[in-house]
Amino acid sequence: MNEPPANTRSDVLKNLAKLIVKVNPKDFARVAIDGIDAAGKTRLADELAPLIETLGRPVVRCSIDGFHRSRAERHRQGRESPHGYYEDSFDLPSIRREVLKPLGPGGNGRYLPAAFDFRTGLAIAATPITAPPRAVLLFDGVSLMRPELNDCWDFRVFVRVNCATSLRRTLSRDVPALGTTDD
């Protein structure tokens, strides 16, 4: 008996894009792309964007990385604290106010793509951007399905990788910026 061919990444991406374009077809759609660090969330969102646009919906791209808090706020429970990372790293009220509400049901479409650059430690003086009608927001980041944000998503994608893969990718990505594997 012949087995059907395995789905390729391209097939999976196309099928996922087809599902997403059906969400709130006459209004904005907010898509959370969640997963642990270095799972491939940003890559997935970046690959989905042109496929969704090809299917007739404009795309807005944002990341939780544009909504960090200051270093002092992020590290108030200690630089290595997992509770501190979860509780203090991101400005969740700003994400709701500046992105999710304007791109939600009845929203005016005027959103801020980012508010803080954690690499420089400086607030971003961004001008609001007006999203096209029916835009799909692809928002990537860690812990997006947390209670404070979970009611804001119209569609959720969780990218799962094992911890060894996450660590390997994190080291490859972050060592040039941080200097050493210990950092």
Tab-separated table of N, CA and C in Angstrom, residues 11-182:
chain	number	residue	atom	x	y	z
A	11	ASP	N	4.019	23.091	2.046
A	11	ASP	CA	2.614	22.669	2.124
A	11	ASP	C	1.974	23.135	3.427
A	12	VAL	N	2.699	22.950	4.520
A	12	VAL	CA	2.176	23.341	5.833
A	12	VAL	C	1.949	24.854	5.878
A	13	LEU	N	2.917	25.618	5.376
A	13	LEU	CA	2.782	27.079	5.355
A	13	LEU	C	1.575	27.513	4.528
A	14	LYS	N	1.415	26.938	3.360
A	14	LYS	CA	0.284	27.297	2.500
A	14	LYS	C	-1.042	26.960	3.168
A	15	ASN	N	-1.124	25.789	3.797
A	15	ASN	CA	-2.364	25.397	4.478
A	15	ASN	C	-2.651	26.295	5.677
A	16	LEU	N	-1.622	26.659	6.410
A	16	LEU	CA	-1.798	27.554	7.548
A	16	LEU	C	-2.260	28.931	7.074
A	17	ALA	N	-1.663	29.433	6.007
A	17	ALA	CA	-2.074	30.731	5.443
A	17	ALA	C	-3.543	30.685	5.009
A	18	LYS	N	-3.976	29.586	4.409
A	18	LYS	CA	-5.378	29.452	3.986
A	18	LYS	C	-6.324	29.486	5.178
A	19	LEU	N	-5.917	28.897	6.288
A	19	LEU	CA	-6.738	28.949	7.495
A	19	LEU	C	-6.805	30.370	8.052
A	20	ILE	N	-5.665	31.041	8.084
A	20	ILE	CA	-5.595	32.378	8.679
A	20	ILE	C	-6.424	33.383	7.888
A	21	VAL	N	-6.396	33.334	6.561
A	21	VAL	CA	-7.138	34.342	5.782
A	21	VAL	C	-8.648	34.235	5.989
A	22	LYS	N	-9.120	33.108	6.489
A	22	LYS	CA	-10.548	32.928	6.740
A	22	LYS	C	-10.999	33.543	8.067
A	23	VAL	N	-10.036	33.944	8.907
A	23	VAL	CA	-10.363	34.507	10.221
A	23	VAL	C	-10.839	35.946	10.053
A	24	ASN	N	-11.997	36.263	10.587
A	24	ASN	CA	-12.563	37.619	10.505
A	24	ASN	C	-12.400	38.199	9.099
A	25	PRO	N	-12.964	37.596	8.090
A	25	PRO	CA	-12.685	38.009	6.711
A	25	PRO	C	-13.048	39.454	6.381
A	26	LYS	N	-13.939	40.074	7.154
A	26	LYS	CA	-14.339	41.456	6.859
A	26	LYS	C	-13.755	42.460	7.841
A	27	ASP	N	-12.884	42.012	8.734
A	27	ASP	CA	-12.317	42.884	9.764
A	27	ASP	C	-10.848	42.500	9.963
A	28	PHE	N	-10.195	43.154	10.910
A	28	PHE	CA	-8.829	42.788	11.267
A	28	PHE	C	-8.827	41.400	11.893
A	29	ALA	N	-7.706	40.707	11.760
A	29	ALA	CA	-7.510	39.417	12.416
A	29	ALA	C	-6.175	39.464	13.150
A	30	ARG	N	-6.191	39.043	14.418
A	30	ARG	CA	-4.990	39.072	15.248
A	30	ARG	C	-4.514	37.649	15.489
A	31	VAL	N	-3.298	37.354	15.015
A	31	VAL	CA	-2.734	36.011	15.086
A	31	VAL	C	-1.525	36.027	16.009
A	32	ALA	N	-1.566	35.193	17.047
A	32	ALA	CA	-0.434	35.016	17.957
A	32	ALA	C	0.415	33.864	17.452
A	33	ILE	N	1.707	34.097	17.324
A	33	ILE	CA	2.646	33.028	16.989
A	33	ILE	C	3.586	32.914	18.181
A	34	ASP	N	3.322	31.917	19.006
A	34	ASP	CA	3.931	31.755	20.317
A	34	ASP	C	4.871	30.550	20.302
A	35	GLY	N	5.733	30.493	21.295
A	35	GLY	CA	6.636	29.368	21.475
A	35	GLY	C	7.815	29.800	22.326
A	36	ILE	N	8.638	28.831	22.720
A	36	ILE	CA	9.796	29.165	23.541
A	36	ILE	C	10.810	29.936	22.712
A	37	ASP	N	11.809	30.460	23.392
A	37	ASP	CA	12.834	31.252	22.734
A	37	ASP	C	13.501	30.430	21.626
A	38	ALA	N	13.696	31.054	20.488
A	38	ALA	CA	14.378	30.464	19.329
A	38	ALA	C	13.631	29.257	18.742
A	39	ALA	N	12.324	29.219	18.912
A	39	ALA	CA	11.527	28.131	18.344
A	39	ALA	C	11.334	28.295	16.838
A	40	GLY	N	11.463	29.524	16.344
A	40	GLY	CA	11.226	29.788	14.924
A	40	GLY	C	9.979	30.622	14.687
A	41	LYS	N	9.532	31.333	15.701
A	41	LYS	CA	8.303	32.129	15.617
A	41	LYS	C	8.408	33.245	14.581
A	42	THR	N	9.482	34.002	14.648
A	42	THR	CA	9.667	35.123	13.723
A	42	THR	C	9.812	34.611	12.300
A	43	ARG	N	10.574	33.570	12.123
A	43	ARG	CA	10.740	32.984	10.785
A	43	ARG	C	9.394	32.520	10.229
A	44	LEU	N	8.612	31.853	11.068
A	44	LEU	CA	7.296	31.387	10.623
A	44	LEU	C	6.427	32.571	10.212
A	45	ALA	N	6.370	33.600	11.034
A	45	ALA	CA	5.555	34.780	10.706
A	45	ALA	C	6.035	35.430	9.414
A	46	ASP	N	7.343	35.539	9.260
A	46	ASP	CA	7.897	36.155	8.044
A	46	ASP	C	7.607	35.325	6.797
A	47	GLU	N	7.564	34.008	6.939
A	47	GLU	CA	7.240	33.145	5.803
A	47	GLU	C	5.745	33.163	5.488
A	48	LEU	N	4.922	33.300	6.514
A	48	LEU	CA	3.471	33.341	6.293
A	48	LEU	C	3.014	34.642	5.647
A	49	ALA	N	3.661	35.752	5.979
A	49	ALA	CA	3.207	37.068	5.518
A	49	ALA	C	2.975	37.131	4.009
A	50	PRO	N	3.948	36.779	3.169
A	50	PRO	CA	3.686	36.898	1.727
A	50	PRO	C	2.623	35.917	1.227
A	51	LEU	N	2.497	34.766	1.864
A	51	LEU	CA	1.470	33.805	1.454
A	51	LEU	C	0.075	34.350	1.751
A	52	ILE	N	-0.083	34.975	2.905
A	52	ILE	CA	-1.365	35.568	3.275
A	52	ILE	C	-1.688	36.723	2.325
A	53	GLU	N	-0.682	37.528	2.006
A	53	GLU	CA	-0.901	38.647	1.072
A	53	GLU	C	-1.281	38.142	-0.314
A	54	THR	N	-0.678	37.056	-0.747
A	54	THR	CA	-1.022	36.461	-2.044
A	54	THR	C	-2.483	36.004	-2.064
A	55	LEU	N	-2.990	35.623	-0.897
A	55	LEU	CA	-4.380	35.179	-0.791
A	55	LEU	C	-5.349	36.351	-0.582
A	56	GLY	N	-4.851	37.587	-0.668
A	56	GLY	CA	-5.727	38.741	-0.685
A	56	GLY	C	-5.898	39.514	0.610
A	57	ARG	N	-5.130	39.181	1.628
A	57	ARG	CA	-5.236	39.938	2.883
A	57	ARG	C	-3.922	40.662	3.145
A	58	PRO	N	-3.968	41.949	3.465
A	58	PRO	CA	-2.750	42.648	3.852
A	58	PRO	C	-2.262	42.131	5.210
A	59	VAL	N	-0.970	42.285	5.469
A	59	VAL	CA	-0.373	41.774	6.701
A	59	VAL	C	0.332	42.898	7.452
A	60	VAL	N	0.176	42.886	8.756
A	60	VAL	CA	0.917	43.745	9.678
A	60	VAL	C	1.796	42.817	10.507
A	61	ARG	N	3.080	43.154	10.617
A	61	ARG	CA	4.013	42.336	11.414
A	61	ARG	C	4.445	43.091	12.654
A	62	CYS	N	4.305	42.473	13.791
A	62	CYS	CA	4.807	43.017	15.050
A	62	CYS	C	5.382	41.870	15.872
A	63	SER	N	6.208	42.239	16.847
A	63	SER	CA	6.824	41.254	17.728
A	63	SER	C	6.788	41.755	19.159
A	64	ILE	N	6.696	40.837	20.082
A	64	ILE	CA	6.759	41.200	21.485
A	64	ILE	C	8.103	41.851	21.806
A	65	ASP	N	9.125	41.560	21.009
A	65	ASP	CA	10.444	42.145	21.244
A	65	ASP	C	10.447	43.660	21.102
A	66	GLY	N	9.447	44.243	20.471
A	66	GLY	CA	9.330	45.683	20.379
A	66	GLY	C	8.609	46.304	21.563
A	67	PHE	N	8.289	45.481	22.560
A	67	PHE	CA	7.533	45.960	23.712
A	67	PHE	C	8.144	45.492	25.033
A	68	HIS	N	9.465	45.448	25.063
A	68	HIS	CA	10.159	45.147	26.320
A	68	HIS	C	9.988	46.317	27.277
A	69	ARG	N	10.256	46.062	28.521
A	69	ARG	CA	10.360	47.119	29.524
A	69	ARG	C	11.843	47.471	29.676
A	70	SER	N	12.106	48.515	30.425
A	70	SER	CA	13.499	48.924	30.650
A	70	SER	C	14.259	47.808	31.372
A	71	ARG	N	15.567	47.843	31.286
A	71	ARG	CA	16.410	46.833	31.927
A	71	ARG	C	16.138	46.784	33.439
A	72	ALA	N	16.001	47.940	34.072
A	72	ALA	CA	15.739	47.968	35.519
A	72	ALA	C	14.427	47.254	35.855
A	73	GLU	N	13.397	47.483	35.061
A	73	GLU	CA	12.115	46.807	35.295
A	73	GLU	C	12.215	45.309	35.003
A	74	ARG	N	12.886	44.966	33.904
A	74	ARG	CA	13.006	43.552	33.513
A	74	ARG	C	13.771	42.734	34.550
A	75	HIS	N	14.750	43.349	35.197
A	75	HIS	CA	15.638	42.609	36.098
A	75	HIS	C	15.367	42.887	37.574
A	76	ARG	N	14.232	43.454	37.904
A	76	ARG	CA	13.962	43.807	39.309
A	76	ARG	C	13.920	42.585	40.218
A	77	GLN	N	13.614	41.404	39.689
A	77	GLN	CA	13.619	40.165	40.483
A	77	GLN	C	14.914	39.377	40.294
A	78	GLY	N	15.877	39.990	39.623
A	78	GLY	CA	17.151	39.318	39.350
A	78	GLY	C	17.250	38.961	37.881
A	79	ARG	N	18.450	39.110	37.355
A	79	ARG	CA	18.670	38.893	35.916
A	79	ARG	C	18.347	37.463	35.487
A	80	GLU	N	18.526	36.500	36.368
A	80	GLU	CA	18.314	35.084	36.027
A	80	GLU	C	16.962	34.548	36.503
A	81	SER	N	16.104	35.394	37.026
A	81	SER	CA	14.841	34.933	37.595
A	81	SER	C	13.834	34.558	36.512
A	82	PRO	N	13.375	33.293	36.482
A	82	PRO	CA	12.336	32.926	35.512
A	82	PRO	C	11.020	33.648	35.797
A	83	HIS	N	10.707	33.854	37.079
A	83	HIS	CA	9.491	34.606	37.416
A	83	HIS	C	9.615	36.042	36.931
A	84	GLY	N	10.784	36.610	37.127
A	84	GLY	CA	11.019	37.976	36.671
A	84	GLY	C	10.903	38.097	35.161
A	85	TYR	N	11.445	37.115	34.450
A	85	TYR	CA	11.346	37.140	32.988
A	85	TYR	C	9.880	37.139	32.568
A	86	TYR	N	9.108	36.225	33.140
A	86	TYR	CA	7.696	36.099	32.763
A	86	TYR	C	6.886	37.321	33.186
A	87	GLU	N	7.101	37.784	34.396
A	87	GLU	CA	6.265	38.841	34.956
A	87	GLU	C	6.680	40.253	34.540
A	88	ASP	N	7.975	40.477	34.291
A	88	ASP	CA	8.474	41.840	34.165
A	88	ASP	C	9.081	42.213	32.814
A	89	SER	N	9.295	41.267	31.930
A	89	SER	CA	10.027	41.572	30.695
A	89	SER	C	9.278	42.461	29.719
A	90	PHE	N	7.968	42.271	29.602
A	90	PHE	CA	7.232	42.910	28.522
A	90	PHE	C	6.144	43.852	29.041
A	91	ASP	N	5.916	44.905	28.294
A	91	ASP	CA	4.902	45.906	28.628
A	91	ASP	C	3.570	45.465	28.019
A	92	LEU	N	2.893	44.581	28.726
A	92	LEU	CA	1.648	43.998	28.221
A	92	LEU	C	0.530	45.027	28.056
A	93	PRO	N	0.364	45.979	28.995
A	93	PRO	CA	-0.666	47.004	28.763
A	93	PRO	C	-0.422	47.796	27.475
A	94	SER	N	0.844	48.077	27.175
A	94	SER	CA	1.170	48.803	25.942
A	94	SER	C	0.824	47.972	24.708
A	95	ILE	N	1.099	46.680	24.751
A	95	ILE	CA	0.762	45.801	23.622
A	95	ILE	C	-0.747	45.820	23.379
A	96	ARG	N	-1.511	45.687	24.451
A	96	ARG	CA	-2.981	45.713	24.316
A	96	ARG	C	-3.446	47.055	23.744
A	97	ARG	N	-2.948	48.146	24.349
A	97	ARG	CA	-3.399	49.497	23.993
A	97	ARG	C	-2.931	49.913	22.606
A	98	GLU	N	-1.669	49.643	22.271
A	98	GLU	CA	-1.059	50.189	21.059
A	98	GLU	C	-1.169	49.293	19.828
A	99	VAL	N	-1.446	47.996	20.047
A	99	VAL	CA	-1.504	47.073	18.899
A	99	VAL	C	-2.814	46.294	18.858
A	100	LEU	N	-3.090	45.570	19.917
A	100	LEU	CA	-4.207	44.630	19.873
A	100	LEU	C	-5.572	45.300	19.856
A	101	LYS	N	-5.744	46.375	20.602
A	101	LYS	CA	-7.036	47.076	20.577
A	101	LYS	C	-7.277	47.760	19.230
A	102	PRO	N	-6.314	48.538	18.704
A	102	PRO	CA	-6.578	49.184	17.407
A	102	PRO	C	-6.745	48.208	16.253
A	103	LEU	N	-6.163	47.004	16.383
A	103	LEU	CA	-6.286	46.012	15.316
A	103	LEU	C	-7.279	44.913	15.687
A	104	GLY	N	-8.145	45.227	16.640
A	104	GLY	CA	-9.172	44.290	17.063
A	104	GLY	C	-10.537	44.681	16.532
A	105	PRO	N	-11.571	43.984	16.971
A	105	PRO	CA	-12.934	44.277	16.511
A	105	PRO	C	-13.300	45.741	16.757
A	106	GLY	N	-13.715	46.419	15.718
A	106	GLY	CA	-14.103	47.818	15.823
A	106	GLY	C	-12.938	48.780	16.015
A	107	GLY	N	-11.711	48.266	15.906
A	107	GLY	CA	-10.539	49.119	16.083
A	107	GLY	C	-10.370	50.093	14.934
A	108	ASN	N	-9.615	51.163	15.195
A	108	ASN	CA	-9.406	52.183	14.161
A	108	ASN	C	-8.219	51.876	13.246
A	109	GLY	N	-7.463	50.814	13.539
A	109	GLY	CA	-6.349	50.412	12.680
A	109	GLY	C	-5.062	51.187	12.890
A	110	ARG	N	-5.063	52.185	13.773
A	110	ARG	CA	-3.845	52.985	14.023
A	110	ARG	C	-3.061	52.357	15.169
A	111	TYR	N	-1.951	51.718	14.843
A	111	TYR	CA	-1.181	50.950	15.811
A	111	TYR	C	0.272	51.431	15.845
A	112	LEU	N	0.960	51.091	16.918
A	112	LEU	CA	2.405	51.324	17.018
A	112	LEU	C	3.100	49.988	16.802
A	113	PRO	N	4.033	49.903	15.866
A	113	PRO	CA	4.708	48.629	15.623
A	113	PRO	C	5.667	48.229	16.736
A	114	ALA	N	6.155	49.209	17.504
A	114	ALA	CA	7.085	48.936	18.600
A	114	ALA	C	7.108	50.160	19.511
A	115	ALA	N	7.538	49.935	20.767
A	115	ALA	CA	7.589	51.036	21.726
A	115	ALA	C	8.924	51.127	22.455
A	116	PHE	N	9.716	50.038	22.443
A	116	PHE	CA	10.963	50.035	23.207
A	116	PHE	C	11.977	49.125	22.527
A	117	ASP	N	13.215	49.592	22.416
A	117	ASP	CA	14.305	48.794	21.853
A	117	ASP	C	15.164	48.277	23.005
A	118	PHE	N	15.014	46.991	23.331
A	118	PHE	CA	15.741	46.441	24.474
A	118	PHE	C	17.246	46.385	24.233
A	119	ARG	N	17.673	46.385	22.986
A	119	ARG	CA	19.116	46.349	22.705
A	119	ARG	C	19.793	47.668	23.073
A	120	THR	N	19.118	48.781	22.783
A	120	THR	CA	19.674	50.094	23.122
A	120	THR	C	19.198	50.581	24.480
A	121	GLY	N	18.122	49.990	24.990
A	121	GLY	CA	17.564	50.427	26.258
A	121	GLY	C	16.782	51.717	26.162
A	122	LEU	N	16.314	52.044	24.955
A	122	LEU	CA	15.631	53.316	24.740
A	122	LEU	C	14.210	53.113	24.217
A	123	ALA	N	13.341	54.012	24.645
A	123	ALA	CA	11.989	54.036	24.099
A	123	ALA	C	12.073	54.420	22.625
A	124	ILE	N	11.147	53.907	21.846
A	124	ILE	CA	11.084	54.219	20.424
A	124	ILE	C	9.999	55.272	20.221
A	125	ALA	N	10.393	56.378	19.616
A	125	ALA	CA	9.418	57.441	19.326
A	125	ALA	C	8.768	57.134	17.986
A	126	ALA	N	7.910	56.142	17.989
A	126	ALA	CA	7.268	55.711	16.751
A	126	ALA	C	5.998	56.511	16.498
A	127	THR	N	5.728	56.735	15.254
A	127	THR	CA	4.488	57.368	14.836
A	127	THR	C	3.484	56.262	14.529
A	128	PRO	N	2.254	56.409	14.973
A	128	PRO	CA	1.261	55.376	14.656
A	128	PRO	C	1.139	55.162	13.142
A	129	ILE	N	0.926	53.932	12.776
A	129	ILE	CA	0.743	53.522	11.389
A	129	ILE	C	-0.709	53.077	11.246
A	130	THR	N	-1.311	53.383	10.118
A	130	THR	CA	-2.678	52.925	9.873
A	130	THR	C	-2.638	51.661	9.023
A	131	ALA	N	-3.165	50.601	9.584
A	131	ALA	CA	-3.216	49.318	8.877
A	131	ALA	C	-4.284	49.370	7.795
A	132	PRO	N	-4.040	48.682	6.691
A	132	PRO	CA	-5.090	48.594	5.667
A	132	PRO	C	-6.312	47.840	6.206
A	133	PRO	N	-7.478	48.112	5.675
A	133	PRO	CA	-8.673	47.356	6.086
A	133	PRO	C	-8.432	45.850	5.901
A	134	ARG	N	-8.998	45.079	6.819
A	134	ARG	CA	-8.938	43.604	6.772
A	134	ARG	C	-7.537	43.040	6.987
A	135	ALA	N	-6.619	43.851	7.508
A	135	ALA	CA	-5.247	43.377	7.708
A	135	ALA	C	-5.207	42.244	8.729
A	136	VAL	N	-4.265	41.351	8.505
A	136	VAL	CA	-3.975	40.272	9.437
A	136	VAL	C	-2.724	40.669	10.208
A	137	LEU	N	-2.841	40.753	11.526
A	137	LEU	CA	-1.693	41.000	12.383
A	137	LEU	C	-1.029	39.669	12.685
A	138	LEU	N	0.236	39.542	12.301
A	138	LEU	CA	1.043	38.392	12.695
A	138	LEU	C	1.967	38.891	13.794
A	139	PHE	N	1.690	38.496	15.019
A	139	PHE	CA	2.423	38.975	16.195
A	139	PHE	C	3.168	37.794	16.794
A	140	ASP	N	4.508	37.867	16.762
A	140	ASP	CA	5.293	36.756	17.288
A	140	ASP	C	5.886	37.106	18.640
A	141	GLY	N	6.053	36.084	19.466
A	141	GLY	CA	6.677	36.302	20.754
A	141	GLY	C	6.458	35.165	21.726
A	142	VAL	N	7.199	35.231	22.825
A	142	VAL	CA	7.064	34.235	23.879
A	142	VAL	C	5.887	34.585	24.774
A	143	SER	N	5.237	33.569	25.273
A	143	SER	CA	4.166	33.703	26.275
A	143	SER	C	3.015	34.603	25.832
A	144	LEU	N	2.645	34.528	24.572
A	144	LEU	CA	1.533	35.350	24.081
A	144	LEU	C	0.173	34.826	24.523
A	145	MET	N	0.105	33.562	24.894
A	145	MET	CA	-1.176	32.974	25.287
A	145	MET	C	-1.404	33.071	26.793
A	146	ARG	N	-0.680	33.971	27.428
A	146	ARG	CA	-0.808	34.202	28.868
A	146	ARG	C	-2.157	34.869	29.150
A	147	PRO	N	-2.636	34.786	30.378
A	147	PRO	CA	-3.964	35.321	30.697
A	147	PRO	C	-4.165	36.794	30.327
A	148	GLU	N	-3.120	37.598	30.455
A	148	GLU	CA	-3.273	39.028	30.191
A	148	GLU	C	-3.516	39.361	28.718
A	149	LEU	N	-3.184	38.446	27.822
A	149	LEU	CA	-3.335	38.703	26.384
A	149	LEU	C	-4.221	37.688	25.675
A	150	ASN	N	-4.481	36.562	26.288
A	150	ASN	CA	-5.108	35.450	25.585
A	150	ASN	C	-6.461	35.790	24.961
A	151	ASP	N	-7.206	36.697	25.568
A	151	ASP	CA	-8.521	37.042	25.015
A	151	ASP	C	-8.422	37.936	23.779
A	152	CYS	N	-7.231	38.361	23.425
A	152	CYS	CA	-7.044	39.292	22.299
A	152	CYS	C	-6.781	38.593	20.962
A	153	TRP	N	-6.530	37.317	20.981
A	153	TRP	CA	-6.135	36.627	19.747
A	153	TRP	C	-7.339	35.995	19.055
A	154	ASP	N	-7.375	36.150	17.742
A	154	ASP	CA	-8.411	35.515	16.927
A	154	ASP	C	-7.961	34.149	16.412
A	155	PHE	N	-6.652	33.939	16.420
A	155	PHE	CA	-6.066	32.686	15.925
A	155	PHE	C	-4.733	32.529	16.638
A	156	ARG	N	-4.416	31.309	17.053
A	156	ARG	CA	-3.185	31.049	17.790
A	156	ARG	C	-2.391	29.937	17.126
A	157	VAL	N	-1.078	30.156	17.059
A	157	VAL	CA	-0.152	29.135	16.560
A	157	VAL	C	0.918	28.961	17.632
A	158	PHE	N	1.163	27.736	18.038
A	158	PHE	CA	2.249	27.474	18.981
A	158	PHE	C	3.326	26.689	18.250
A	159	VAL	N	4.525	27.237	18.233
A	159	VAL	CA	5.663	26.600	17.571
A	159	VAL	C	6.432	25.830	18.638
A	160	ARG	N	6.492	24.532	18.475
A	160	ARG	CA	7.133	23.685	19.483
A	160	ARG	C	8.449	23.128	18.970
A	161	VAL	N	9.484	23.314	19.757
A	161	VAL	CA	10.777	22.664	19.527
A	161	VAL	C	11.268	22.148	20.872
A	162	ASN	N	12.184	21.201	20.831
A	162	ASN	CA	12.720	20.710	22.103
A	162	ASN	C	13.747	21.701	22.651
A	163	CYS	N	14.062	21.542	23.910
A	163	CYS	CA	14.958	22.500	24.581
A	163	CYS	C	16.358	22.502	23.980
A	164	ALA	N	16.847	21.364	23.544
A	164	ALA	CA	18.187	21.308	22.945
A	164	ALA	C	18.238	22.132	21.655
A	165	THR	N	17.192	22.045	20.855
A	165	THR	CA	17.129	22.833	19.621
A	165	THR	C	17.049	24.317	19.951
A	166	SER	N	16.234	24.665	20.916
A	166	SER	CA	16.114	26.062	21.326
A	166	SER	C	17.465	26.607	21.795
A	167	LEU	N	18.164	25.854	22.624
A	167	LEU	CA	19.462	26.308	23.128
A	167	LEU	C	20.473	26.464	21.992
A	168	ARG	N	20.529	25.492	21.098
A	168	ARG	CA	21.458	25.572	19.962
A	168	ARG	C	21.180	26.816	19.123
A	169	ARG	N	19.905	27.054	18.820
A	169	ARG	CA	19.540	28.224	18.015
A	169	ARG	C	19.813	29.528	18.763
A	170	THR	N	19.514	29.536	20.064
A	170	THR	CA	19.750	30.740	20.859
A	170	THR	C	21.231	31.088	20.875
A	171	LEU	N	22.076	30.096	21.087
A	171	LEU	CA	23.522	30.355	21.114
A	171	LEU	C	24.001	30.868	19.765
A	172	SER	N	23.524	30.262	18.703
A	172	SER	CA	23.917	30.699	17.359
A	172	SER	C	23.485	32.134	17.102
A	173	ARG	N	22.294	32.479	17.548
A	173	ARG	CA	21.742	33.803	17.304
A	173	ARG	C	22.323	34.862	18.237
A	174	ASP	N	22.482	34.538	19.514
A	174	ASP	CA	22.766	35.561	20.520
A	174	ASP	C	24.230	35.742	20.903
A	175	VAL	N	25.082	34.751	20.693
A	175	VAL	CA	26.485	34.894	21.095
A	175	VAL	C	27.155	36.081	20.396
A	176	PRO	N	26.931	36.321	19.111
A	176	PRO	CA	27.577	37.502	18.500
A	176	PRO	C	27.210	38.814	19.209
A	177	ALA	N	25.987	38.929	19.693
A	177	ALA	CA	25.567	40.168	20.361
A	177	ALA	C	26.002	40.198	21.825
A	178	LEU	N	25.967	39.036	22.502
A	178	LEU	CA	26.252	39.000	23.928
A	178	LEU	C	27.736	38.775	24.253
A	179	GLY	N	28.468	38.161	23.341
A	179	GLY	CA	29.894	37.987	23.533
A	179	GLY	C	30.343	36.594	23.877
A	180	THR	N	29.652	35.906	24.809
A	180	THR	CA	30.059	34.562	25.180
A	180	THR	C	28.831	33.688	25.385
A	181	THR	N	29.047	32.375	25.407
A	181	THR	CA	27.931	31.460	25.664
A	181	THR	C	27.437	31.612	27.099
A	182	ASP	N	28.303	31.981	28.037
A	182	ASP	CA	27.874	32.198	29.419
A	182	ASP	C	26.899	33.375	29.507
